[in-house]
Coordinates of C-alpha atoms in Angstrom, one line a residue:
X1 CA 125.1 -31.1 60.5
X2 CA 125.9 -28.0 62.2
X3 CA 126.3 -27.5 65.8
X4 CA 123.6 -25.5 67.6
X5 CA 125.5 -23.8 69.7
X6 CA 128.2 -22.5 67.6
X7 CA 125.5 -21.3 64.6
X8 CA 125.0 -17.1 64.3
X9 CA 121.6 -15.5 65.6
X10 CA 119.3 -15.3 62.8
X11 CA 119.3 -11.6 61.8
X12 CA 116.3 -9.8 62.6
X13 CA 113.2 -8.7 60.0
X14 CA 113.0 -5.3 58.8
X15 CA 109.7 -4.5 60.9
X16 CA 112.0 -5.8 63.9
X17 CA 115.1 -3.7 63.4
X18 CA 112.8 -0.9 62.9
X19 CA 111.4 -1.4 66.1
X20 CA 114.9 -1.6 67.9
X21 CA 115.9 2.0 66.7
X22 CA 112.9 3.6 67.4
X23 CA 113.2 2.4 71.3
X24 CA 116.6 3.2 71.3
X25 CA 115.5 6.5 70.1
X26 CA 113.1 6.7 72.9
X27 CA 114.9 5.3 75.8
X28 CA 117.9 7.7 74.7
X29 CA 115.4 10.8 74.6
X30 CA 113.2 9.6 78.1
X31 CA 116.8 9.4 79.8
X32 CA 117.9 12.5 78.6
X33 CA 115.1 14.4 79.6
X34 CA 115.7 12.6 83.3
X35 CA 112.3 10.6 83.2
X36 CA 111.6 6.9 84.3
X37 CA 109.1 5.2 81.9
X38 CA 106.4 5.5 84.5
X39 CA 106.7 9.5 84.6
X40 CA 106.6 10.1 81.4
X41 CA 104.0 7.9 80.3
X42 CA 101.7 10.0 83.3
X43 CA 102.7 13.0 81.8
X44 CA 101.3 11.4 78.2
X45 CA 98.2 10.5 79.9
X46 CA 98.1 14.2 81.3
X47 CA 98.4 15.1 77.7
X48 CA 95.4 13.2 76.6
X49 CA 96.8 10.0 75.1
X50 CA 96.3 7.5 77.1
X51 CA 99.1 5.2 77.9
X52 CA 101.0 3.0 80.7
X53 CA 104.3 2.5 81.9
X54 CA 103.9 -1.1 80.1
X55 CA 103.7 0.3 76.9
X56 CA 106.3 2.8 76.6
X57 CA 108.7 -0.4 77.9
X58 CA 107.7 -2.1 74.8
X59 CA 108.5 0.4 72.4
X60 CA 111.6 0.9 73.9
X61 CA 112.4 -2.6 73.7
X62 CA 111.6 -2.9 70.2
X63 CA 108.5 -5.2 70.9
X64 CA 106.1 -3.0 68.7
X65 CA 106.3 0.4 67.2
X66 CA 105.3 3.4 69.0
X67 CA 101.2 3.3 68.5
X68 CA 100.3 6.0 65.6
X69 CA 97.7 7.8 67.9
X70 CA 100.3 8.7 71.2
X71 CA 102.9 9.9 68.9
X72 CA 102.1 13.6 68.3
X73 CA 101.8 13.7 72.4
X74 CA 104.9 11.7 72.9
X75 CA 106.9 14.0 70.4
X76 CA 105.9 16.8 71.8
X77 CA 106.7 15.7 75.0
X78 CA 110.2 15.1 74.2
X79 CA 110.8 18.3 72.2
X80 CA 111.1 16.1 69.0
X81 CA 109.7 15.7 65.2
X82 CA 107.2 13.0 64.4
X83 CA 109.5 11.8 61.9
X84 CA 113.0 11.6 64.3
X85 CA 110.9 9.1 66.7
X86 CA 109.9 6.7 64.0
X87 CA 112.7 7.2 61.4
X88 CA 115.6 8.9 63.0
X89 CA 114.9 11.9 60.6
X90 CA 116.9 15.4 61.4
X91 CA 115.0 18.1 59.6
X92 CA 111.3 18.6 60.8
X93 CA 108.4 18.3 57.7
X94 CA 104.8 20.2 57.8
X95 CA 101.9 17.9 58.3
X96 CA 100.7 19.6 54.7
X97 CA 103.9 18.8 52.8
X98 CA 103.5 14.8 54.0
X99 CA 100.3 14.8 53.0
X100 CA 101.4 16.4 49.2
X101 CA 104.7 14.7 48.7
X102 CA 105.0 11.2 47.1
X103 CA 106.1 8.5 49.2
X104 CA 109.7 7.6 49.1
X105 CA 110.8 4.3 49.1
X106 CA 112.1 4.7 52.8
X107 CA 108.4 5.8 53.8
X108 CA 106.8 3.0 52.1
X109 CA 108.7 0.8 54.3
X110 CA 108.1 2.4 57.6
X111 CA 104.1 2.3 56.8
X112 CA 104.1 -1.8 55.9
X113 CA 106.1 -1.8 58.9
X114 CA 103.3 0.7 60.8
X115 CA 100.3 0.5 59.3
X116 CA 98.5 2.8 61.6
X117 CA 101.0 5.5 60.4
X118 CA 99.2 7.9 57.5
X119 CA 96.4 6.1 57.0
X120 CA 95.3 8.7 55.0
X121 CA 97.7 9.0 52.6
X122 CA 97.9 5.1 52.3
X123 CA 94.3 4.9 51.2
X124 CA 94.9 7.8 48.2
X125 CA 97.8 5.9 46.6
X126 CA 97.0 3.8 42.9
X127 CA 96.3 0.1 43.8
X128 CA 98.8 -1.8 43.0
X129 CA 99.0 -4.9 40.1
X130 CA 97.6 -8.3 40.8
X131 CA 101.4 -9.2 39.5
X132 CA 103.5 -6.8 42.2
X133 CA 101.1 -8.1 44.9
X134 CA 102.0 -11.4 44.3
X135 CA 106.1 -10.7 44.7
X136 CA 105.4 -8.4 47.7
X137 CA 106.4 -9.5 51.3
X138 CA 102.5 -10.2 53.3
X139 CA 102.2 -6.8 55.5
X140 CA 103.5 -8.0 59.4
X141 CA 100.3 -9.5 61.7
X142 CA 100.3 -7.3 64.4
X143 CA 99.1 -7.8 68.4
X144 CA 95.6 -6.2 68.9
X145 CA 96.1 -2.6 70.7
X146 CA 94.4 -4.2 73.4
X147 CA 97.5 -5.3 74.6
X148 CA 99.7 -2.1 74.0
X149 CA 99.5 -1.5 77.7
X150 CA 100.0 -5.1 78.7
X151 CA 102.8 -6.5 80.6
X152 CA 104.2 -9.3 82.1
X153 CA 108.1 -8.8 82.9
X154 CA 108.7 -12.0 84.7
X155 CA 108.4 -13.8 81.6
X156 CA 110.1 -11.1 79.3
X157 CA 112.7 -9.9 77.3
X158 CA 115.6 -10.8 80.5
X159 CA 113.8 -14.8 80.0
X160 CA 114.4 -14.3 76.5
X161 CA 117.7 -13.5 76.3
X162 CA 118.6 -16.2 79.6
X163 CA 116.9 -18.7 77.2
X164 CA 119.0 -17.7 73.9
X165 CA 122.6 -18.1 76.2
X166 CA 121.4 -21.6 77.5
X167 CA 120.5 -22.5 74.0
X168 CA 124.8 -21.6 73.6
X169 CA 125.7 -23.7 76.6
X170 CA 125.8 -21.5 79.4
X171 CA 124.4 -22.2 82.7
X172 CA 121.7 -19.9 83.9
X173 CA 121.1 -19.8 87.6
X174 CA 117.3 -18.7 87.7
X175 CA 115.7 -16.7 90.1
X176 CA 113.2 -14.8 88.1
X177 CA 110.1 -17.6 88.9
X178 CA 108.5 -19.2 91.9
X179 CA 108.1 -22.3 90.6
X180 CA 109.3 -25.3 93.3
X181 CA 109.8 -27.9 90.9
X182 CA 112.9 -27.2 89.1
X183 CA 114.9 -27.0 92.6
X184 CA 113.6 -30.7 94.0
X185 CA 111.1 -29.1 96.1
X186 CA 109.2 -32.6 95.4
X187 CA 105.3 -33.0 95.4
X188 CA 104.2 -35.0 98.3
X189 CA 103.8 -38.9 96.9
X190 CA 100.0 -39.0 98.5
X191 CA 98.7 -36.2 96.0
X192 CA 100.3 -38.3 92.6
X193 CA 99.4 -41.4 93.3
X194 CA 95.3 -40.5 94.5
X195 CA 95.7 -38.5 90.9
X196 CA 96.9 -41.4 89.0
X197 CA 94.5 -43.7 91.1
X198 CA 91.6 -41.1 89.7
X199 CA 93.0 -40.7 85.9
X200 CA 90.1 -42.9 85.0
X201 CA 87.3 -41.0 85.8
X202 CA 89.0 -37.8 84.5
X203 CA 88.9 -38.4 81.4
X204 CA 85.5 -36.2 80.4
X205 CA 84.9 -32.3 81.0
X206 CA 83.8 -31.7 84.8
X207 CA 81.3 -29.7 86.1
X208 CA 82.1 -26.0 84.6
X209 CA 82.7 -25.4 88.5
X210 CA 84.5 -28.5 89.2
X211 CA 83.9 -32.0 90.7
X212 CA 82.1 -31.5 93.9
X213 CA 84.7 -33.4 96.1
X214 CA 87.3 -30.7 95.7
X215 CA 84.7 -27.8 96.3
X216 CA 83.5 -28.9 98.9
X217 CA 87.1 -29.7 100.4
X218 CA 87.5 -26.3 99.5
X219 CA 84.0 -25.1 101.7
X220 CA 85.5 -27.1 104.8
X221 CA 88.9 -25.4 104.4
X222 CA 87.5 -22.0 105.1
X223 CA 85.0 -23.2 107.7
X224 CA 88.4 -24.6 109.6
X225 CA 89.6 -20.7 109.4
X226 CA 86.3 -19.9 110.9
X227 CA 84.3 -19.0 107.8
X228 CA 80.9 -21.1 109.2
X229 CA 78.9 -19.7 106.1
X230 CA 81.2 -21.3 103.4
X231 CA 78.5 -24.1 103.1
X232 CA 77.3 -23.5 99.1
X233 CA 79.1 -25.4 96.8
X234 CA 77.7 -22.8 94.0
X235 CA 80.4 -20.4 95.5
X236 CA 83.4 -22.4 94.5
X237 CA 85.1 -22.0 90.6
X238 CA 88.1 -24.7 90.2
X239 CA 90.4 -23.3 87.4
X240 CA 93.6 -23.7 85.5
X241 CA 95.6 -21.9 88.3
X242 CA 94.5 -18.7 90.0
X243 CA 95.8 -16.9 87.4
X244 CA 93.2 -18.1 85.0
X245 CA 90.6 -17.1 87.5
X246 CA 92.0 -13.7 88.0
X247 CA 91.8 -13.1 84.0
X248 CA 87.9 -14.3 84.5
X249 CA 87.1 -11.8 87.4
X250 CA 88.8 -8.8 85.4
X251 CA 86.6 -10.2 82.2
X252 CA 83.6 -10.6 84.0
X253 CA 83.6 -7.1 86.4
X254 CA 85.7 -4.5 84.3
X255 CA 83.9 -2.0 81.6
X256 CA 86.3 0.4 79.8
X257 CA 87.3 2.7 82.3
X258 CA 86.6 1.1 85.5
X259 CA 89.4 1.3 88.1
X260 CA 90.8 -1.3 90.5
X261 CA 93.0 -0.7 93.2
X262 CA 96.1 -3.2 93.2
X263 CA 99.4 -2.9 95.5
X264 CA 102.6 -1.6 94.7
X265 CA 104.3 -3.8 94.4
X266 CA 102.0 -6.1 92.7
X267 CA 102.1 -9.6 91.2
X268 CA 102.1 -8.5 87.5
X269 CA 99.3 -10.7 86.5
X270 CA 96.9 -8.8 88.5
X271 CA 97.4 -5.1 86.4
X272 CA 98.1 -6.7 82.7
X273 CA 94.4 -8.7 83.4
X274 CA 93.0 -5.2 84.5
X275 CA 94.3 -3.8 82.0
X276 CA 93.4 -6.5 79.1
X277 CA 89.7 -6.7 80.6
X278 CA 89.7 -2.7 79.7
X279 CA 89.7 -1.3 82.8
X280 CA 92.3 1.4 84.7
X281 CA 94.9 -0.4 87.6
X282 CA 95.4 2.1 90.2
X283 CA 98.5 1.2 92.2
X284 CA 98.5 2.1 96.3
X285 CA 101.3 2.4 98.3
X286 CA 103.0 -0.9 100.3
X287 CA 105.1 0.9 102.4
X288 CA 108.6 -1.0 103.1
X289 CA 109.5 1.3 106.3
X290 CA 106.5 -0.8 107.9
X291 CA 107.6 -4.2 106.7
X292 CA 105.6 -3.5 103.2
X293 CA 102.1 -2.9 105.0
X294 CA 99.0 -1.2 102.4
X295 CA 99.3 2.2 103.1
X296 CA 95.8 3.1 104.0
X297 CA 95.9 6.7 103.7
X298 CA 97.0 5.7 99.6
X299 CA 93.8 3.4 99.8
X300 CA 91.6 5.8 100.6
X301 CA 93.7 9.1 98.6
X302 CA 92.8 7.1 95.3
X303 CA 89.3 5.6 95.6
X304 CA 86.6 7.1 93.1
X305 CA 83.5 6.7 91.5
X306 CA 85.0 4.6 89.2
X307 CA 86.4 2.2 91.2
X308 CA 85.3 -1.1 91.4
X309 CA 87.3 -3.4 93.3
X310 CA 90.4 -3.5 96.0
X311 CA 93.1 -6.6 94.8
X312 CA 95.1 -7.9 98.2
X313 CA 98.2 -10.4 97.4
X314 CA 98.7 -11.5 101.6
X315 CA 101.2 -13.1 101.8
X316 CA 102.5 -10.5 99.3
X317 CA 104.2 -11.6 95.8
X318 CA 107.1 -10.2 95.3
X319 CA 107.8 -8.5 98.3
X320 CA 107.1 -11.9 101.1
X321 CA 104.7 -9.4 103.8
X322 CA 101.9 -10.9 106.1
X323 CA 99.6 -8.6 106.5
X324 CA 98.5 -7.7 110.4
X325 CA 95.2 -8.2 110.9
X326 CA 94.4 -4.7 111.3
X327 CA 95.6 -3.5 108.3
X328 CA 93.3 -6.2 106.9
X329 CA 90.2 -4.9 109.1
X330 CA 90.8 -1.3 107.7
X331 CA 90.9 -2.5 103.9
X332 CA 87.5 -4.1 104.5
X333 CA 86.3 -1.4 106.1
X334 CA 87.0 1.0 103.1
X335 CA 85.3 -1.7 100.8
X336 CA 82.2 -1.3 103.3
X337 CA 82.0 2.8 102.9
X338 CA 82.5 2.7 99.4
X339 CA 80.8 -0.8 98.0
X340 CA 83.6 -2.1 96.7
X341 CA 85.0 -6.1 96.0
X342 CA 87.6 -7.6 98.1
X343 CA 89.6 -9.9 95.6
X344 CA 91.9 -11.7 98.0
X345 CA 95.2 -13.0 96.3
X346 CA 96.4 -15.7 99.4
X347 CA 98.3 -18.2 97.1
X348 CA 101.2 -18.1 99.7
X349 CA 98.6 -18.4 102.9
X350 CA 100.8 -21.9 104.2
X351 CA 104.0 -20.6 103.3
X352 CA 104.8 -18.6 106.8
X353 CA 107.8 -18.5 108.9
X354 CA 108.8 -17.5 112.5
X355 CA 105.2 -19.3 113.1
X356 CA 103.3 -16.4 111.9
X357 CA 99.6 -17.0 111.4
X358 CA 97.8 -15.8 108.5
X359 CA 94.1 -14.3 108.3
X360 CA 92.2 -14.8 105.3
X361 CA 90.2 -11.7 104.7
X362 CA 87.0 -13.7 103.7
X363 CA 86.5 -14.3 107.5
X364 CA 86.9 -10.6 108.9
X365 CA 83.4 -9.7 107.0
X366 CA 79.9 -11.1 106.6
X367 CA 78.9 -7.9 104.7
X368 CA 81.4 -6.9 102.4
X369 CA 81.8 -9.6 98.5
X370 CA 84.9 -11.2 99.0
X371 CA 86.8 -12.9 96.5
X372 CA 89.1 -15.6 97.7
X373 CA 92.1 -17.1 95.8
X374 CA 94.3 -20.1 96.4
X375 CA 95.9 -23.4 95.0
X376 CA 98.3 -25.8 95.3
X377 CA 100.9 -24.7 93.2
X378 CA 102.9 -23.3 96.3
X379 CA 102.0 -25.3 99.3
X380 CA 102.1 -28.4 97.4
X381 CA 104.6 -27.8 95.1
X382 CA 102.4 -28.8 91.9
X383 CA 102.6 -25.5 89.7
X384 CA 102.7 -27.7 86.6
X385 CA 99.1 -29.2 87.4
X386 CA 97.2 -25.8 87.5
X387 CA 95.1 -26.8 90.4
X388 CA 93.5 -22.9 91.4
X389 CA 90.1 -22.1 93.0
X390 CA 88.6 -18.9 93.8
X391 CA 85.2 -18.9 96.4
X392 CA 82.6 -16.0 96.7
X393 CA 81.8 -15.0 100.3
X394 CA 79.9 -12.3 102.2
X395 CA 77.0 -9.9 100.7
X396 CA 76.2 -11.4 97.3
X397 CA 72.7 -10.3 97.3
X398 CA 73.7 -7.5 94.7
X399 CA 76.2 -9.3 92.9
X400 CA 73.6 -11.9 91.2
X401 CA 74.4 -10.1 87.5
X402 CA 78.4 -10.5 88.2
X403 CA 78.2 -14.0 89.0
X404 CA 76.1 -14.9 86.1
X405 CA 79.0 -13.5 84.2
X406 CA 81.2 -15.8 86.2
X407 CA 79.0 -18.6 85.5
X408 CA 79.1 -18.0 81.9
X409 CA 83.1 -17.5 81.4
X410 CA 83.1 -20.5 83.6
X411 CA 80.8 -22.6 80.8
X412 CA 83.0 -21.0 77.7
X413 CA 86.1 -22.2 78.6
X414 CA 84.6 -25.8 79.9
X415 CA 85.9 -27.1 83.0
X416 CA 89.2 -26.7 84.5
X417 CA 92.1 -29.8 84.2
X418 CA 90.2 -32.2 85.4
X419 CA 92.8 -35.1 86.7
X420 CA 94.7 -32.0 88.9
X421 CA 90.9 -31.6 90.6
X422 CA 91.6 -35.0 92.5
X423 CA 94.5 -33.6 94.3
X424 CA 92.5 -31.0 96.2
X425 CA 90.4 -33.2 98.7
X426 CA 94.2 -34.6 99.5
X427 CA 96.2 -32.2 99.6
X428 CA 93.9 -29.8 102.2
X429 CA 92.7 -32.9 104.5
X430 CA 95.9 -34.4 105.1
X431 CA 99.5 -33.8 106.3
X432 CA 100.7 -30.2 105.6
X433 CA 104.5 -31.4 104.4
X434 CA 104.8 -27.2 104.0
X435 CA 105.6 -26.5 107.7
X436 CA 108.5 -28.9 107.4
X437 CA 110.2 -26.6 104.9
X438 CA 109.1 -23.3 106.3
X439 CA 110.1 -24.0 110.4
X440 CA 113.6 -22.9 111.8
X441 CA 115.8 -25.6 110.2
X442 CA 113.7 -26.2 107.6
X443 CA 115.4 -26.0 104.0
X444 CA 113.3 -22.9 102.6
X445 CA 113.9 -21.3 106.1
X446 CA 117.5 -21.6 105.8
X447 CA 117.6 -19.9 102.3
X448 CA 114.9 -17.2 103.1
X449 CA 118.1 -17.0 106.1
X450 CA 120.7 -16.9 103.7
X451 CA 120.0 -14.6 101.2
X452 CA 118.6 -12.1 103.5
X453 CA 121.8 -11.6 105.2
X454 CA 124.0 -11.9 101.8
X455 CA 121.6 -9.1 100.3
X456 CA 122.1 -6.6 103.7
X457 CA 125.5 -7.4 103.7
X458 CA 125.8 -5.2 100.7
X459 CA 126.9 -2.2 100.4
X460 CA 124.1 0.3 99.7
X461 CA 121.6 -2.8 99.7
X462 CA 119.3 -3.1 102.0
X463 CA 116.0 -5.9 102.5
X464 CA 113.3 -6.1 104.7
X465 CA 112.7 -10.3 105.8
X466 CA 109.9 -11.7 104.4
X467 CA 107.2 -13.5 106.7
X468 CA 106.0 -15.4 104.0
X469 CA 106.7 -17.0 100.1
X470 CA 109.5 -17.6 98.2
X471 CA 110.6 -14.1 97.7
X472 CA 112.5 -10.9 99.0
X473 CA 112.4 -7.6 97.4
X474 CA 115.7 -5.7 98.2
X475 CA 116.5 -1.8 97.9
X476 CA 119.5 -0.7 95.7
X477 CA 119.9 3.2 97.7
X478 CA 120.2 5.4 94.4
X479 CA 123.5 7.8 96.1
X480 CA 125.6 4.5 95.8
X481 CA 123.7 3.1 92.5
X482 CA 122.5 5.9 90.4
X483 CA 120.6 3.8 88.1
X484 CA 117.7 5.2 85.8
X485 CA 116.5 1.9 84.4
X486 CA 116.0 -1.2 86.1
X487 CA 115.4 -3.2 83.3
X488 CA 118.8 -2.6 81.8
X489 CA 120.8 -3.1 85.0
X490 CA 119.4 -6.6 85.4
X491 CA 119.8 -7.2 81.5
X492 CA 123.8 -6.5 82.1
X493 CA 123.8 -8.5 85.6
X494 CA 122.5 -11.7 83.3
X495 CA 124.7 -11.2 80.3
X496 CA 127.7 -10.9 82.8
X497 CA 127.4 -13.3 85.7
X498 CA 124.7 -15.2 83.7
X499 CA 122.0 -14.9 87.3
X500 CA 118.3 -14.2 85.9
X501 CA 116.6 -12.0 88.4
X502 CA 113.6 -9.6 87.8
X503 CA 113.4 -5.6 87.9
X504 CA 111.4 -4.0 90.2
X505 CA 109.7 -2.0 87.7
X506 CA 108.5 -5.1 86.6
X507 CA 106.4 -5.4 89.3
X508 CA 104.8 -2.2 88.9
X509 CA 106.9 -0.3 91.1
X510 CA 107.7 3.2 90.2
X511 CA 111.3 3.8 91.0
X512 CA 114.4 1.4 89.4
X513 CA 115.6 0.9 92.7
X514 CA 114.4 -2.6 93.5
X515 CA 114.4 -5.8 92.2
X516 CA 113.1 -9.7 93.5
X517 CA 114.9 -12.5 94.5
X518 CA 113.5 -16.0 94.5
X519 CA 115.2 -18.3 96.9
X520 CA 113.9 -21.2 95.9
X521 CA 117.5 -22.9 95.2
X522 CA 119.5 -25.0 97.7
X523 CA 121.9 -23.1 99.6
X524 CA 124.7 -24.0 97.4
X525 CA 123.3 -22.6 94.2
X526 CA 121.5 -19.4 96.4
X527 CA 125.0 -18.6 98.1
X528 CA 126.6 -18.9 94.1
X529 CA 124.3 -16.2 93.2
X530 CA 125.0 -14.0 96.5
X531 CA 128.8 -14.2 95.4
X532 CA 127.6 -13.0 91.8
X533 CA 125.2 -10.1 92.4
X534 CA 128.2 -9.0 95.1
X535 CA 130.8 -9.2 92.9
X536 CA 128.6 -7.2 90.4
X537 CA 127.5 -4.7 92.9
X538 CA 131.0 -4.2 93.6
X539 CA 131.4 -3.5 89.6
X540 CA 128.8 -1.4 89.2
X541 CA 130.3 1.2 92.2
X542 CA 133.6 1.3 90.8
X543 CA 131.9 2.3 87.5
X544 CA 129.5 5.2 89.2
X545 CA 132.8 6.1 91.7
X546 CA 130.4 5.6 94.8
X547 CA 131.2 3.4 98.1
X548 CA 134.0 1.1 99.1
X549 CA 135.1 -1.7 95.9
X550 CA 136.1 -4.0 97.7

């Protein structure tokens, strides 16, 4: 039997190494020409073909080919032949002369690897005999186009590779997810055993919108923050997580072409369900010179008759901000002039420090649809049970069609995991083991302490101190790192002092000059990392010649 870890990389398929060298085509081209990914996909979209920064990062990375219909813009953009992006060729061929010439062998095998690519001439070639059809490799099963655009970085390509040197035996110190478990952040013993104690009467579909005891946990939650009409069970939808429940709003609100407005930075869920459900993201400003506050001004700049909605992650995800409460008062008063949705992302609302008080936005406004959504994935350290709600509050008088299309996505996909429902009642009636975490002393307050200081201690790194989460989102200054992708900078960080981190970029921000930090580990682990990213830091200025080395 061989050993696992000492066996080669299975090579890649053709349509794979096909897709490598046409990104690396692209990225060489995009960086030559000075662009990020998000500049030149605007100037595509400019151009007429449609297309986000998502996208062009999956060409680029060789996780499908470039899309048949964007690559006259995206040549011409570039100054490049057709054929050069998609087949490395050198001399430049008429549209006509394609269309006349036979298909070389080459060709053949770029079009089973693209089918999209000359359709036309496919169609006009001889079929082929019942006998070569039966030796010929099955064309590859390719992604809908629906998710061209779509992407979700903090489980991507740097994951991938992380998980391809553990599977070699090297130790990965993670910091690319906020999930408590893995680092003995330990559920509290009263939520598992009431859900064991209740495993017997979970064992059938719920309600589509839950068992009433958690929704109605859920009603007297927000009545506690002041929310008096919270009284209708009816407004309550348990799912698998908010994240499933994000996907359902996008499904249920979003015709092709609608806009929402979502933060930069953003939780990256929030923009690929947008974007799957059809409709445009439009990302507004956080502004990190004022601790990450929305930018109202952006707000307001980018609000049209197509938008539909206004997405606010408080406590933010990935950058840790509380929002003030006028800031808050502002965005709802922009949803009031312009009838517009308040979906309120406040997963992180009992993970504060410095005894900061959050405001959930459902209780600034009687008038204006809220959204609300929250779980005990966080607070309760029970990501792995998918326990997520999301309640309706405010003006719901016109919204009656909307929530029928709640109701029904609601119905389709059944009920959400039922035994998880039983922690809910528990976990927001009784002790909140959180604030022992979060207070001065407290293990999550120490490392929040800890890496903040490491990370300003930096040269040319700088980080504003998050008020809430389990994240910080530091600045690389671009005169001592002159980085142009993000992406690769963290992929060489991981490969070298094996620490998995996430890009900036990947969090829809639109400069490489940021990237998160989770400091979820105990200080031992977190401090092992500092000493890592520094020593890499340090590396990466000797190699641009900028700042002090040592």
């Amino acid at each position: 039997m061989s050993n696992n870890f000492s066996d080669p990389i299975k090579p890649q398929t053709e349509p794979e190494l096909s897709y490598l060298e046409q990104g690396k085509r692209l990225g060489e081209l995009r960086r030559k020409h000075g662009m990020t990914a998000e500049q030149l996909a605007e100037q595509m979209t400019k151009a007429g073909a449609k297309v986000r920064r998502g996208a062009i990062s999956n060409w680029e990375r060789g996780v499908n080919g470039i899309v048949s219909s964007k690559l006259p813009v995206l040549a011409q953009i570039l100054g490049v032949t057709e054929g050069y992006l998609i087949r490395g060729d050198l001399q430049a061929q008429s549209h006509q002369s394609k269309q006349n010439q036979a298909p070389s062998p080459q060709s053949s095998a770029i079009q089973n690897q693209n089918p999209k690519l000359n359709e036309t001439t496919m169609s006009t070639q001889p079929s082929i005999s019942s006998k070569t059809n039966e030796s010929r490799k099955p064309k590859p099963l390719k992604k809908s186009d629906k998710l061209q655009n779509v992407c979700y970085d903090i489980r991507g390509p740097l994951l991938k590779t992380a998980m391809q040197m553990e599977a070699e035996g090297q130790r990965i110190i993670k910091l690319n997810v906020g999930n408590p478990a893995p680092f003995r952040l330990d559920a509290p013993h009263e939520i598992i055993q009431d859900v064991a104690l209740n495993l017997g009467k979970a064992e059938g579909y719920s309600d589509s919108q839950g068992i009433f005891s958690a929704r109605k946990a859920i009603l007297q939650y927000y009545q506690a923050k002041g929310l008096l009409s919270a009284v209708d069970v009816r407004d309550v939808y348990l799912g698998n997580g908010v994240s499933e429940l994000i996907v359902m709003t996008m499904q249920a609100m979003m015709n092709d072409g609608d806009e929402v407005l979502i933060p930069m930075p953003d939780y990256p869920l929030w923009t690929a369900s947008a974007t799957l459900a059809g409709g445009t993201p439009v990302h507004y400003r956080c502004d990190e010179a004022n601790e990450w506050q929305p930018d109202i001004d952006d707000i307001r700049a980018k609000i049209t008759n197509k938008t539909r909605g206004i997405v606010v992650i408080n406590p933010n995800n990935p950058t840790g901000a509380l929002y003030s409460v006028e800031v808050l008062q502002q965005i709802v008063d922009l949803a009031r002039e312009h009838d517009l949705v308040i979906m309120a992302d406040e997963i992180y609302d009992r993970v504060l420090y410095d005894d900061a008080v959050h405001t959930p936005l459902c209780t600034l406004s009687e008038d204006v649809l809220v959204l609300s959504y929250n779980g005990l994935s966080k607070s309760h350290r029970i990501a792995g049970f998918r326990a997520g709600w999301m309640m309706i509050s405010g003006n719901k008088a016109h919204a009656s069609d909307f929530i029928e299309g709640l109701d029904m996505l609601a119905s389709m996909r059944l009920c959400a995991n039922v035994p998880a429902q039983y922690a809910i009642q528990t976990a927001l009636g009784g002790f909140q083991s959180m604030q022992a975490l979060t207070e001065k002393g407290g293990r999550l307050y120490e490392q929040r302490r800890l890496a903040v200081d490491r990370l300003n201690a930096m040269p040319g790194v700088s980080c504003t101190e998050p008020k809430g989460a389990f994240y910080c989102f530091p600045k690389l200054d671009r005169t001592t790192y002159p980085i142009t992708d993000d992406t690769d900078l963290m992929m060489e960080f991981l490969q070298q002092e094996r620490v998995l981190m996430v890009q900036g970029t990947g969090f829809n921000w639109d400069a490489p000059d940021h990237f998160r930090v989770v400091f979820l580990p105990n200080l031992l682990d977190l401090a092992e990392a500092m000493d890592r990213l520094e020593r890499f830091l340090t590396g990466k200025r000797k190699e641009f010649g900028t700042g002090e080395f040592v």
